[in-house]
Amino acid sequence: MLSKLKFQTLFTACFLLLTFSNFGQTVTGKILDTKNEPIPFATIQIGEDYGVISNDEGNFNMRVSGFQSTDSVYISCMGYEKLGFQVQEFESKEYVLNDHVNELSEVYVTDRKLEIDSILYYVKTHASKNYRLDQTALKMFGRRTEYVDGKAADFEIEKSSNFKKNQLDAFNKDFDELEQSLLNNESKQYTDMVSTLYIKDSENAKLKVEKAVKLLDETNEQSLEKMTDKGNDIVLKHLDKSKVYTVKSGWFTVSDSVSLDNRSDKVSDSINAVRFVREAAFNMVKEVNPITEEPELDFITDTRKYDYELKGLTFLDTEMVYIIDFKPRRGSANYQGTMYVSNQTFAVLRADYAFYPGRVGEKINLRLILGIKFIENNKAGSVAYKKNSDGYYYPYYIKSESDRYFYINRPIKFIENDNSRNKTAFNFKVEGTFKERTEILMLDVNSVNSAAFEAIQEGKTMDFEKIKKYDASIWQDYNVLEPLQEMKDFKVED
């Protein structure tokens, strides 16, 4: 028979086990409105700084280990009533948010009835108090989805002074296969990463990568860098590696001493350098920061370039929020969309934006001279800001989607240095659109001083774990964005 003390000890242990057994796991759910439509960008939060955001399909995935059963869970989103309950009630299921119903006459029973010009004035003058970039450390989860929509491809040898017909046929056969892989490929590539971006100022940052995973079909990878490598491999396969060549493209000499022997350098390796990933992450953060010198989201502070309309009011929890639509007034303005401004601090809490019809972003058009054209012809995004304990607002979620049209039509000629009569001339033509979608979820925000920044050692290259299908257990120790269904369904066939 158990003694009283042993019985109490056993009872306490069982109680603790039952109390916490449900909270050392992951909760997966979906946020819906009363019409059964998914709600994207809803915040699911425990405490002040722990939470995730729902994806475009309303789905979320959240670790709940380390919390007590009586801790509070809150689900909130702009324009909806906040939903609250205890951790012990938090389970994998659908959660419905009710619309936040209000009458404008009721909301305007306040001493702050402002017109649109006044609201925009306060947004601009309060920006330096509301946002910060320098000396910050942003721990983030990032996800990038990309693929190529090939429109045209034509790679062939135009002439060769030292190739026999069967050699030319073999060469062009390899190029034909490369063409078809571009035009017929529908494979997407997904990259997930947890890292910390240390920002000293608007010009200097460092990136420490904690974990990086790629989900892709390597046999069908179609980045421009990968296509270049495949073309190089075909050239290496068929040209005499013992020779040294002068390489020309159009009017230009690319190099006068190219050796093909034992070449192992890959163009695609360059995109795995940490510095390129850091620059991409840093640019995304700077783009949505209103206090940088030339912010990409200029509709927040450069009010001369846009027309604005106050569409109404809503609430984020108990905070009143102005809903403001904008569109270009001048040709130098690119975006149309909606931003949501706090009635208390005049911080922009969220912005949804897209290129105005007819607008384009970065572009290079040297098609007639160099056979190269590049246009960013579609761009859209969303950003949600959250107030940190230091009083500043930081981007909590960033989404950017873009289409980049490319056209390359270049002749390339290999001339043997020891016998200039031996020449091989290629024509390289490719046309299509790169489609990219990048999301960032902030996991933590801290400050970093100059001494700490200088002590940080940034790595050289990325070390990716490559997988053939999505595996949620890879991120079981992190709060990450729930993938869209297309990513969950992606699988590389053996």
Short mmCIF file of N, CA, C and O in Angstrom, two decimals, residues 49-175:
data_model
loop_
_atom_site.label_atom_id
_atom_site.label_comp_id
_atom_site.label_asym_id
_atom_site.label_seq_id
_atom_site.Cartn_x
_atom_site.Cartn_y
_atom_site.Cartn_z
N ASP A 49 5.10 38.52 -27.00
CA ASP A 49 6.05 38.42 -28.11
C ASP A 49 6.09 37.06 -28.80
O ASP A 49 6.97 36.82 -29.63
N TYR A 50 5.16 36.18 -28.48
CA TYR A 50 5.21 34.82 -29.04
C TYR A 50 3.99 34.61 -29.92
O TYR A 50 2.85 34.70 -29.44
N GLY A 51 4.22 34.34 -31.20
CA GLY A 51 3.06 34.11 -32.05
C GLY A 51 3.44 33.81 -33.48
O GLY A 51 4.61 33.79 -33.86
N VAL A 52 2.41 33.58 -34.29
CA VAL A 52 2.56 33.33 -35.73
C VAL A 52 1.47 34.12 -36.44
O VAL A 52 0.66 34.80 -35.83
N ILE A 53 1.46 33.98 -37.76
CA ILE A 53 0.46 34.65 -38.58
C ILE A 53 -0.13 33.64 -39.54
O ILE A 53 0.55 32.71 -39.98
N SER A 54 -1.41 33.78 -39.86
CA SER A 54 -2.04 32.85 -40.79
C SER A 54 -1.61 33.16 -42.22
O SER A 54 -1.35 34.32 -42.57
N ASN A 55 -1.54 32.13 -43.07
CA ASN A 55 -1.11 32.34 -44.45
C ASN A 55 -2.29 32.78 -45.33
O ASN A 55 -3.39 33.03 -44.85
N ASP A 56 -2.05 32.86 -46.64
CA ASP A 56 -3.09 33.33 -47.56
C ASP A 56 -4.33 32.44 -47.55
O ASP A 56 -5.41 32.89 -47.95
N GLU A 57 -4.17 31.20 -47.14
CA GLU A 57 -5.30 30.27 -47.08
C GLU A 57 -5.93 30.23 -45.68
O GLU A 57 -6.81 29.42 -45.43
N GLY A 58 -5.45 31.10 -44.78
CA GLY A 58 -5.99 31.16 -43.43
C GLY A 58 -5.40 30.15 -42.47
O GLY A 58 -5.79 30.12 -41.29
N ASN A 59 -4.46 29.33 -42.92
CA ASN A 59 -3.91 28.27 -42.09
C ASN A 59 -2.74 28.77 -41.23
O ASN A 59 -2.01 29.67 -41.62
N PHE A 60 -2.54 28.11 -40.10
CA PHE A 60 -1.41 28.43 -39.24
C PHE A 60 -0.91 27.15 -38.55
O PHE A 60 -1.60 26.14 -38.49
N ASN A 61 0.29 27.24 -38.05
CA ASN A 61 0.94 26.14 -37.34
C ASN A 61 1.72 26.76 -36.20
O ASN A 61 2.56 27.64 -36.44
N MET A 62 1.51 26.34 -34.96
CA MET A 62 2.12 27.03 -33.81
C MET A 62 2.52 26.04 -32.72
O MET A 62 1.74 25.19 -32.31
N ARG A 63 3.76 26.17 -32.27
CA ARG A 63 4.24 25.38 -31.15
C ARG A 63 3.71 25.98 -29.85
O ARG A 63 3.71 27.19 -29.67
N VAL A 64 3.29 25.12 -28.92
CA VAL A 64 2.71 25.62 -27.68
C VAL A 64 3.40 25.02 -26.45
O VAL A 64 2.84 24.98 -25.35
N SER A 65 4.62 24.53 -26.63
CA SER A 65 5.35 23.98 -25.49
C SER A 65 5.84 25.10 -24.58
O SER A 65 6.10 26.22 -25.02
N GLY A 66 5.93 24.79 -23.28
CA GLY A 66 6.47 25.75 -22.32
C GLY A 66 5.46 26.70 -21.73
O GLY A 66 5.82 27.60 -20.95
N PHE A 67 4.18 26.55 -22.05
CA PHE A 67 3.17 27.46 -21.52
C PHE A 67 2.28 26.73 -20.51
O PHE A 67 2.08 25.52 -20.59
N GLN A 68 1.76 27.48 -19.57
CA GLN A 68 0.84 26.91 -18.60
C GLN A 68 -0.56 26.84 -19.18
O GLN A 68 -0.92 27.60 -20.09
N SER A 69 -1.35 25.97 -18.62
CA SER A 69 -2.70 25.75 -19.16
C SER A 69 -3.58 26.99 -19.05
O SER A 69 -4.52 27.17 -19.83
N THR A 70 -3.26 27.88 -18.11
CA THR A 70 -4.09 29.08 -17.90
C THR A 70 -3.56 30.30 -18.66
O THR A 70 -4.15 31.38 -18.56
N ASP A 71 -2.45 30.15 -19.38
CA ASP A 71 -1.97 31.27 -20.19
C ASP A 71 -3.00 31.59 -21.28
O ASP A 71 -3.75 30.72 -21.73
N SER A 72 -2.99 32.85 -21.70
CA SER A 72 -4.01 33.31 -22.66
C SER A 72 -3.53 33.24 -24.10
O SER A 72 -2.37 33.57 -24.39
N VAL A 73 -4.43 32.81 -24.97
CA VAL A 73 -4.20 32.81 -26.41
C VAL A 73 -5.14 33.85 -27.02
O VAL A 73 -6.32 33.90 -26.67
N TYR A 74 -4.61 34.67 -27.94
CA TYR A 74 -5.44 35.66 -28.61
C TYR A 74 -5.29 35.53 -30.12
O TYR A 74 -4.18 35.36 -30.63
N ILE A 75 -6.41 35.59 -30.82
CA ILE A 75 -6.41 35.61 -32.27
C ILE A 75 -7.04 36.92 -32.70
O ILE A 75 -8.16 37.25 -32.29
N SER A 76 -6.31 37.68 -33.51
CA SER A 76 -6.80 39.00 -33.89
C SER A 76 -6.42 39.32 -35.32
O SER A 76 -5.45 38.78 -35.87
N CYS A 77 -7.20 40.20 -35.93
CA CYS A 77 -6.91 40.65 -37.28
C CYS A 77 -7.66 41.96 -37.50
O CYS A 77 -8.74 42.19 -36.92
N MET A 78 -7.09 42.81 -38.33
CA MET A 78 -7.69 44.10 -38.63
C MET A 78 -9.12 43.93 -39.13
O MET A 78 -9.39 43.15 -40.05
N GLY A 79 -10.05 44.61 -38.48
CA GLY A 79 -11.45 44.57 -38.90
C GLY A 79 -12.28 43.48 -38.29
O GLY A 79 -13.47 43.35 -38.60
N TYR A 80 -11.68 42.69 -37.38
CA TYR A 80 -12.40 41.59 -36.74
C TYR A 80 -12.31 41.70 -35.22
O TYR A 80 -11.35 42.28 -34.68
N GLU A 81 -13.31 41.15 -34.54
CA GLU A 81 -13.28 41.13 -33.10
C GLU A 81 -12.22 40.15 -32.60
O GLU A 81 -12.05 39.05 -33.15
N LYS A 82 -11.51 40.54 -31.57
CA LYS A 82 -10.45 39.72 -31.01
C LYS A 82 -11.05 38.51 -30.29
O LYS A 82 -12.04 38.61 -29.57
N LEU A 83 -10.41 37.36 -30.51
CA LEU A 83 -10.87 36.12 -29.89
C LEU A 83 -9.84 35.68 -28.86
O LEU A 83 -8.65 35.61 -29.15
N GLY A 84 -10.30 35.42 -27.64
CA GLY A 84 -9.37 35.04 -26.58
C GLY A 84 -9.84 33.82 -25.82
O GLY A 84 -11.05 33.60 -25.63
N PHE A 85 -8.88 32.99 -25.38
CA PHE A 85 -9.19 31.80 -24.59
C PHE A 85 -7.89 31.32 -23.95
O PHE A 85 -6.82 31.90 -24.18
N GLN A 86 -7.97 30.28 -23.13
CA GLN A 86 -6.79 29.76 -22.44
C GLN A 86 -6.08 28.69 -23.28
O GLN A 86 -6.68 28.06 -24.15
N VAL A 87 -4.81 28.49 -22.98
CA VAL A 87 -4.00 27.51 -23.71
C VAL A 87 -4.65 26.13 -23.64
O VAL A 87 -4.60 25.36 -24.61
N GLN A 88 -5.26 25.78 -22.51
CA GLN A 88 -5.87 24.46 -22.37
C GLN A 88 -7.04 24.25 -23.34
O GLN A 88 -7.44 23.12 -23.61
N GLU A 89 -7.56 25.35 -23.91
CA GLU A 89 -8.64 25.25 -24.90
C GLU A 89 -8.11 25.35 -26.33
O GLU A 89 -8.89 25.25 -27.29
N PHE A 90 -6.81 25.56 -26.48
CA PHE A 90 -6.19 25.75 -27.79
C PHE A 90 -5.93 24.41 -28.44
O PHE A 90 -5.11 23.62 -27.97
N GLU A 91 -6.63 24.12 -29.51
CA GLU A 91 -6.50 22.83 -30.17
C GLU A 91 -6.57 23.00 -31.69
O GLU A 91 -6.95 24.06 -32.20
N SER A 92 -6.20 21.96 -32.39
CA SER A 92 -6.20 22.00 -33.85
C SER A 92 -7.64 21.96 -34.37
O SER A 92 -8.31 20.92 -34.28
N LYS A 93 -8.09 23.08 -34.91
CA LYS A 93 -9.44 23.16 -35.45
C LYS A 93 -9.59 24.48 -36.20
O LYS A 93 -8.63 25.25 -36.34
N GLU A 94 -10.79 24.76 -36.67
CA GLU A 94 -11.07 26.03 -37.32
C GLU A 94 -11.54 27.04 -36.28
O GLU A 94 -12.31 26.71 -35.37
N TYR A 95 -11.08 28.29 -36.42
CA TYR A 95 -11.48 29.37 -35.51
C TYR A 95 -12.15 30.46 -36.33
O TYR A 95 -11.64 30.87 -37.38
N VAL A 96 -13.31 30.92 -35.86
CA VAL A 96 -14.10 31.91 -36.59
C VAL A 96 -14.03 33.25 -35.90
O VAL A 96 -14.26 33.36 -34.69
N LEU A 97 -13.69 34.30 -36.67
CA LEU A 97 -13.66 35.66 -36.15
C LEU A 97 -14.87 36.42 -36.67
O LEU A 97 -15.21 36.35 -37.86
N ASN A 98 -15.52 37.17 -35.77
CA ASN A 98 -16.67 37.99 -36.14
C ASN A 98 -16.20 39.35 -36.63
O ASN A 98 -15.20 39.90 -36.14
N ASP A 99 -16.93 39.91 -37.60
CA ASP A 99 -16.62 41.27 -38.05
C ASP A 99 -16.75 42.24 -36.90
O ASP A 99 -17.64 42.11 -36.04
N HIS A 100 -15.85 43.24 -36.91
CA HIS A 100 -15.95 44.29 -35.90
C HIS A 100 -16.95 45.32 -36.40
O HIS A 100 -16.67 46.10 -37.30
N VAL A 101 -18.14 45.29 -35.84
CA VAL A 101 -19.21 46.16 -36.30
C VAL A 101 -19.13 47.48 -35.56
O VAL A 101 -19.06 47.54 -34.33
N ASN A 102 -19.12 48.57 -36.36
CA ASN A 102 -19.14 49.89 -35.73
C ASN A 102 -19.81 50.88 -36.68
O ASN A 102 -19.81 50.72 -37.89
N GLU A 103 -20.41 51.89 -36.11
CA GLU A 103 -20.98 52.98 -36.89
C GLU A 103 -20.01 54.14 -36.84
O GLU A 103 -19.45 54.47 -35.79
N LEU A 104 -19.83 54.80 -38.00
CA LEU A 104 -18.88 55.92 -38.03
C LEU A 104 -19.28 57.01 -37.05
O LEU A 104 -18.43 57.64 -36.43
N SER A 105 -20.58 57.23 -36.88
CA SER A 105 -21.02 58.26 -35.96
C SER A 105 -20.58 57.94 -34.54
O SER A 105 -20.23 58.83 -33.76
N GLU A 106 -20.58 56.66 -34.18
CA GLU A 106 -20.15 56.27 -32.84
C GLU A 106 -18.65 56.46 -32.69
O GLU A 106 -18.16 56.93 -31.67
N VAL A 107 -17.90 56.10 -33.74
CA VAL A 107 -16.45 56.21 -33.67
C VAL A 107 -16.03 57.66 -33.56
O VAL A 107 -15.06 57.98 -32.87
N TYR A 108 -16.74 58.54 -34.23
CA TYR A 108 -16.34 59.94 -34.26
C TYR A 108 -16.73 60.70 -33.00
O TYR A 108 -16.55 61.90 -32.92
N VAL A 109 -17.32 60.02 -32.02
CA VAL A 109 -17.55 60.65 -30.72
C VAL A 109 -16.20 60.65 -30.00
O VAL A 109 -15.93 59.86 -29.10
N THR A 110 -15.32 61.52 -30.44
CA THR A 110 -13.95 61.59 -29.96
C THR A 110 -13.43 62.98 -30.25
O THR A 110 -13.99 63.72 -31.07
N ASP A 111 -12.34 63.35 -29.58
CA ASP A 111 -11.75 64.67 -29.80
C ASP A 111 -10.76 64.64 -30.96
O ASP A 111 -10.05 65.59 -31.18
N ARG A 112 -10.69 63.56 -31.71
CA ARG A 112 -9.72 63.45 -32.80
C ARG A 112 -10.46 63.10 -34.10
O ARG A 112 -10.33 62.03 -34.64
N LYS A 113 -11.27 64.05 -34.55
CA LYS A 113 -11.94 63.89 -35.84
C LYS A 113 -11.08 64.59 -36.88
O LYS A 113 -11.09 65.82 -36.99
N LEU A 114 -10.33 63.82 -37.67
CA LEU A 114 -9.34 64.40 -38.56
C LEU A 114 -9.70 64.16 -40.02
O LEU A 114 -10.27 63.14 -40.38
N GLU A 115 -9.32 65.11 -40.84
CA GLU A 115 -9.45 64.96 -42.28
C GLU A 115 -8.21 64.23 -42.81
O GLU A 115 -7.20 64.11 -42.14
N ILE A 116 -8.30 63.77 -44.08
CA ILE A 116 -7.24 62.97 -44.66
C ILE A 116 -5.90 63.69 -44.67
O ILE A 116 -4.85 63.10 -44.39
N ASP A 117 -5.88 64.98 -44.99
CA ASP A 117 -4.61 65.73 -45.05
C ASP A 117 -3.94 65.77 -43.68
O ASP A 117 -2.71 65.68 -43.59
N SER A 118 -4.73 65.92 -42.64
CA SER A 118 -4.16 65.96 -41.28
C SER A 118 -3.60 64.60 -40.89
O SER A 118 -2.52 64.51 -40.29
N ILE A 119 -4.31 63.54 -41.23
CA ILE A 119 -3.82 62.19 -40.91
C ILE A 119 -2.48 61.94 -41.59
O ILE A 119 -1.52 61.48 -40.97
N LEU A 120 -2.39 62.26 -42.89
CA LEU A 120 -1.15 62.05 -43.63
C LEU A 120 -0.02 62.91 -43.10
O LEU A 120 1.14 62.48 -43.07
N TYR A 121 -0.34 64.12 -42.67
CA TYR A 121 0.68 65.00 -42.08
C TYR A 121 1.26 64.36 -40.81
O TYR A 121 2.49 64.32 -40.63
N TYR A 122 0.41 63.83 -39.97
CA TYR A 122 0.89 63.21 -38.73
C TYR A 122 1.63 61.90 -39.01
O TYR A 122 2.59 61.56 -38.30
N VAL A 123 1.21 61.16 -40.03
CA VAL A 123 1.95 59.95 -40.40
C VAL A 123 3.39 60.30 -40.74
O VAL A 123 4.35 59.65 -40.30
N LYS A 124 3.56 61.34 -41.53
CA LYS A 124 4.90 61.75 -41.98
C LYS A 124 5.74 62.30 -40.84
O LYS A 124 6.91 61.95 -40.67
N THR A 125 5.16 63.18 -40.03
CA THR A 125 5.93 63.83 -38.96
C THR A 125 6.22 62.87 -37.80
O THR A 125 7.18 63.09 -37.05
N HIS A 126 5.42 61.83 -37.66
CA HIS A 126 5.65 60.87 -36.58
C HIS A 126 6.52 59.68 -37.01
O HIS A 126 6.84 58.82 -36.19
N ALA A 127 6.89 59.63 -38.29
CA ALA A 127 7.60 58.45 -38.80
C ALA A 127 8.89 58.18 -38.05
O ALA A 127 9.20 57.03 -37.71
N SER A 128 9.67 59.22 -37.77
CA SER A 128 10.96 59.01 -37.09
C SER A 128 10.78 58.53 -35.66
O SER A 128 11.69 57.92 -35.09
N LYS A 129 9.62 58.80 -35.08
CA LYS A 129 9.34 58.33 -33.71
C LYS A 129 8.74 56.92 -33.72
O LYS A 129 8.82 56.22 -32.71
N ASN A 130 8.15 56.55 -34.84
CA ASN A 130 7.45 55.27 -34.90
C ASN A 130 8.30 54.12 -35.43
O ASN A 130 8.05 52.96 -35.10
N TYR A 131 9.30 54.43 -36.28
CA TYR A 131 10.06 53.37 -36.94
C TYR A 131 11.55 53.52 -36.69
O TYR A 131 12.06 54.61 -36.48
N ARG A 132 12.22 52.39 -36.74
CA ARG A 132 13.65 52.37 -36.49
C ARG A 132 14.29 51.31 -37.38
O ARG A 132 13.70 50.27 -37.66
N LEU A 133 15.52 51.59 -37.81
CA LEU A 133 16.26 50.63 -38.62
C LEU A 133 17.63 50.34 -38.02
O LEU A 133 18.04 49.18 -37.90
N ASP A 134 18.36 51.39 -37.61
CA ASP A 134 19.73 51.23 -37.12
C ASP A 134 19.80 50.42 -35.83
O ASP A 134 18.88 50.45 -35.01
N GLN A 135 20.89 49.69 -35.70
CA GLN A 135 21.24 48.95 -34.48
C GLN A 135 20.11 48.02 -34.02
O GLN A 135 19.70 48.03 -32.86
N THR A 136 19.64 47.23 -34.98
CA THR A 136 18.60 46.25 -34.65
C THR A 136 19.03 44.86 -35.09
O THR A 136 19.79 44.70 -36.05
N ALA A 137 18.54 43.87 -34.39
CA ALA A 137 18.78 42.46 -34.74
C ALA A 137 17.42 41.82 -34.94
O ALA A 137 16.60 41.75 -34.01
N LEU A 138 17.16 41.37 -36.17
CA LEU A 138 15.86 40.82 -36.53
C LEU A 138 16.01 39.33 -36.79
O LEU A 138 16.62 38.92 -37.79
N LYS A 139 15.47 38.51 -35.90
CA LYS A 139 15.44 37.07 -36.14
C LYS A 139 14.20 36.76 -36.95
O LYS A 139 13.08 37.16 -36.58
N MET A 140 14.37 36.06 -38.07
CA MET A 140 13.26 35.91 -38.99
C MET A 140 13.20 34.52 -39.60
O MET A 140 14.22 33.83 -39.72
N PHE A 141 11.99 34.15 -39.97
CA PHE A 141 11.78 32.98 -40.82
C PHE A 141 11.42 33.49 -42.20
O PHE A 141 10.54 34.34 -42.35
N GLY A 142 12.12 33.01 -43.22
CA GLY A 142 11.85 33.43 -44.58
C GLY A 142 11.49 32.27 -45.47
O GLY A 142 12.01 31.16 -45.31
N ARG A 143 10.59 32.52 -46.40
CA ARG A 143 10.22 31.49 -47.39
C ARG A 143 10.19 32.14 -48.77
O ARG A 143 9.58 33.20 -48.97
N ARG A 144 10.87 31.49 -49.72
CA ARG A 144 10.92 32.00 -51.09
C ARG A 144 10.43 30.91 -52.04
O ARG A 144 10.89 29.76 -51.97
N THR A 145 9.49 31.27 -52.90
CA THR A 145 8.98 30.37 -53.93
C THR A 145 9.30 30.98 -55.28
O THR A 145 9.05 32.16 -55.51
N GLU A 146 9.88 30.17 -56.18
CA GLU A 146 10.26 30.73 -57.48
C GLU A 146 10.17 29.68 -58.57
O GLU A 146 10.33 28.49 -58.33
N TYR A 147 9.90 30.15 -59.77
CA TYR A 147 9.91 29.29 -60.94
C TYR A 147 10.01 30.16 -62.19
O TYR A 147 9.85 31.38 -62.13
N VAL A 148 10.30 29.53 -63.32
CA VAL A 148 10.44 30.22 -64.59
C VAL A 148 9.29 29.81 -65.51
O VAL A 148 9.01 28.63 -65.67
N ASP A 149 8.63 30.81 -66.06
CA ASP A 149 7.62 30.57 -67.09
C ASP A 149 8.29 30.85 -68.43
O ASP A 149 8.40 32.00 -68.88
N GLY A 150 8.80 29.79 -69.07
CA GLY A 150 9.54 29.95 -70.32
C GLY A 150 8.64 30.25 -71.49
O GLY A 150 7.61 29.59 -71.69
N LYS A 151 9.02 31.25 -72.29
CA LYS A 151 8.22 31.63 -73.46
C LYS A 151 8.88 31.18 -74.75
O LYS A 151 8.22 30.72 -75.68
N ALA A 152 10.21 31.32 -74.83
CA ALA A 152 10.93 30.92 -76.04
C ALA A 152 12.36 30.57 -75.66
O ALA A 152 12.93 31.13 -74.72
N ALA A 153 12.94 29.63 -76.41
CA ALA A 153 14.33 29.26 -76.21
C ALA A 153 14.89 28.72 -77.52
O ALA A 153 14.23 27.94 -78.20
N ASP A 154 16.08 29.17 -77.87
CA ASP A 154 16.73 28.70 -79.10
C ASP A 154 18.23 28.75 -78.90
O ASP A 154 18.82 29.83 -78.85
N PHE A 155 18.83 27.58 -78.72
CA PHE A 155 20.28 27.48 -78.56
C PHE A 155 20.80 26.61 -79.71
O PHE A 155 20.33 25.48 -79.88
N GLU A 156 21.75 27.11 -80.46
CA GLU A 156 22.29 26.28 -81.54
C GLU A 156 23.67 26.78 -81.97
O GLU A 156 24.03 27.93 -81.72
N ILE A 157 24.40 25.87 -82.59
CA ILE A 157 25.68 26.24 -83.21
C ILE A 157 25.39 26.75 -84.61
O ILE A 157 24.78 26.05 -85.43
N GLU A 158 25.78 27.99 -84.87
CA GLU A 158 25.55 28.56 -86.18
C GLU A 158 26.59 28.10 -87.19
O GLU A 158 26.29 27.87 -88.36
N LYS A 159 27.85 27.99 -86.72
CA LYS A 159 28.90 27.50 -87.62
C LYS A 159 30.08 27.02 -86.78
O LYS A 159 30.30 27.46 -85.67
N SER A 160 30.81 26.09 -87.37
CA SER A 160 32.02 25.59 -86.72
C SER A 160 32.98 25.11 -87.79
O SER A 160 32.58 24.37 -88.71
N SER A 161 34.25 25.55 -87.67
CA SER A 161 35.23 25.21 -88.70
C SER A 161 35.90 23.87 -88.44
O SER A 161 36.61 23.37 -89.30
N ASN A 162 35.69 23.31 -87.25
CA ASN A 162 36.40 22.05 -86.95
C ASN A 162 35.49 20.98 -86.36
O ASN A 162 35.95 20.10 -85.67
N PHE A 163 34.18 21.10 -86.62
CA PHE A 163 33.25 20.07 -86.17
C PHE A 163 32.72 19.29 -87.37
O PHE A 163 32.35 19.88 -88.40
N LYS A 164 32.66 17.99 -87.22
CA LYS A 164 32.02 17.17 -88.22
C LYS A 164 30.50 17.21 -88.02
O LYS A 164 30.02 17.61 -86.97
N LYS A 165 29.77 16.74 -89.03
CA LYS A 165 28.32 16.83 -88.98
C LYS A 165 27.75 16.06 -87.78
O LYS A 165 26.83 16.55 -87.10
N ASN A 166 28.26 14.88 -87.50
CA ASN A 166 27.72 14.12 -86.36
C ASN A 166 28.00 14.81 -85.04
O ASN A 166 27.22 14.70 -84.09
N GLN A 167 29.14 15.52 -84.98
CA GLN A 167 29.44 16.28 -83.76
C GLN A 167 28.47 17.46 -83.60
O GLN A 167 27.99 17.74 -82.50
N LEU A 168 28.20 18.14 -84.70
CA LEU A 168 27.24 19.25 -84.66
C LEU A 168 25.85 18.76 -84.26
O LEU A 168 25.15 19.39 -83.48
N ASP A 169 25.46 17.61 -84.80
CA ASP A 169 24.14 17.05 -84.47
C ASP A 169 24.05 16.72 -82.98
O ASP A 169 23.03 16.98 -82.34
N ALA A 170 25.14 16.14 -82.43
CA ALA A 170 25.15 15.81 -81.00
C ALA A 170 25.09 17.07 -80.15
O ALA A 170 24.38 17.12 -79.12
N PHE A 171 25.84 18.09 -80.57
CA PHE A 171 25.86 19.38 -79.86
C PHE A 171 24.45 19.97 -79.84
O PHE A 171 23.92 20.36 -78.79
N ASN A 172 23.82 20.09 -81.01
CA ASN A 172 22.50 20.70 -81.09
C ASN A 172 21.42 19.86 -80.42
O ASN A 172 20.42 20.39 -79.94
N LYS A 173 21.62 18.54 -80.38
CA LYS A 173 20.67 17.68 -79.66
C LYS A 173 20.66 18.02 -78.17
O LYS A 173 19.60 18.11 -77.54
N ASP A 174 21.85 18.23 -77.60
CA ASP A 174 21.94 18.61 -76.18
C ASP A 174 21.26 19.96 -75.95
O ASP A 174 20.57 20.17 -74.95
N PHE A 175 21.47 20.89 -76.88
CA PHE A 175 20.84 22.20 -76.75
C PHE A 175 19.33 22.10 -76.89
O PHE A 175 18.58 22.82 -76.21
#
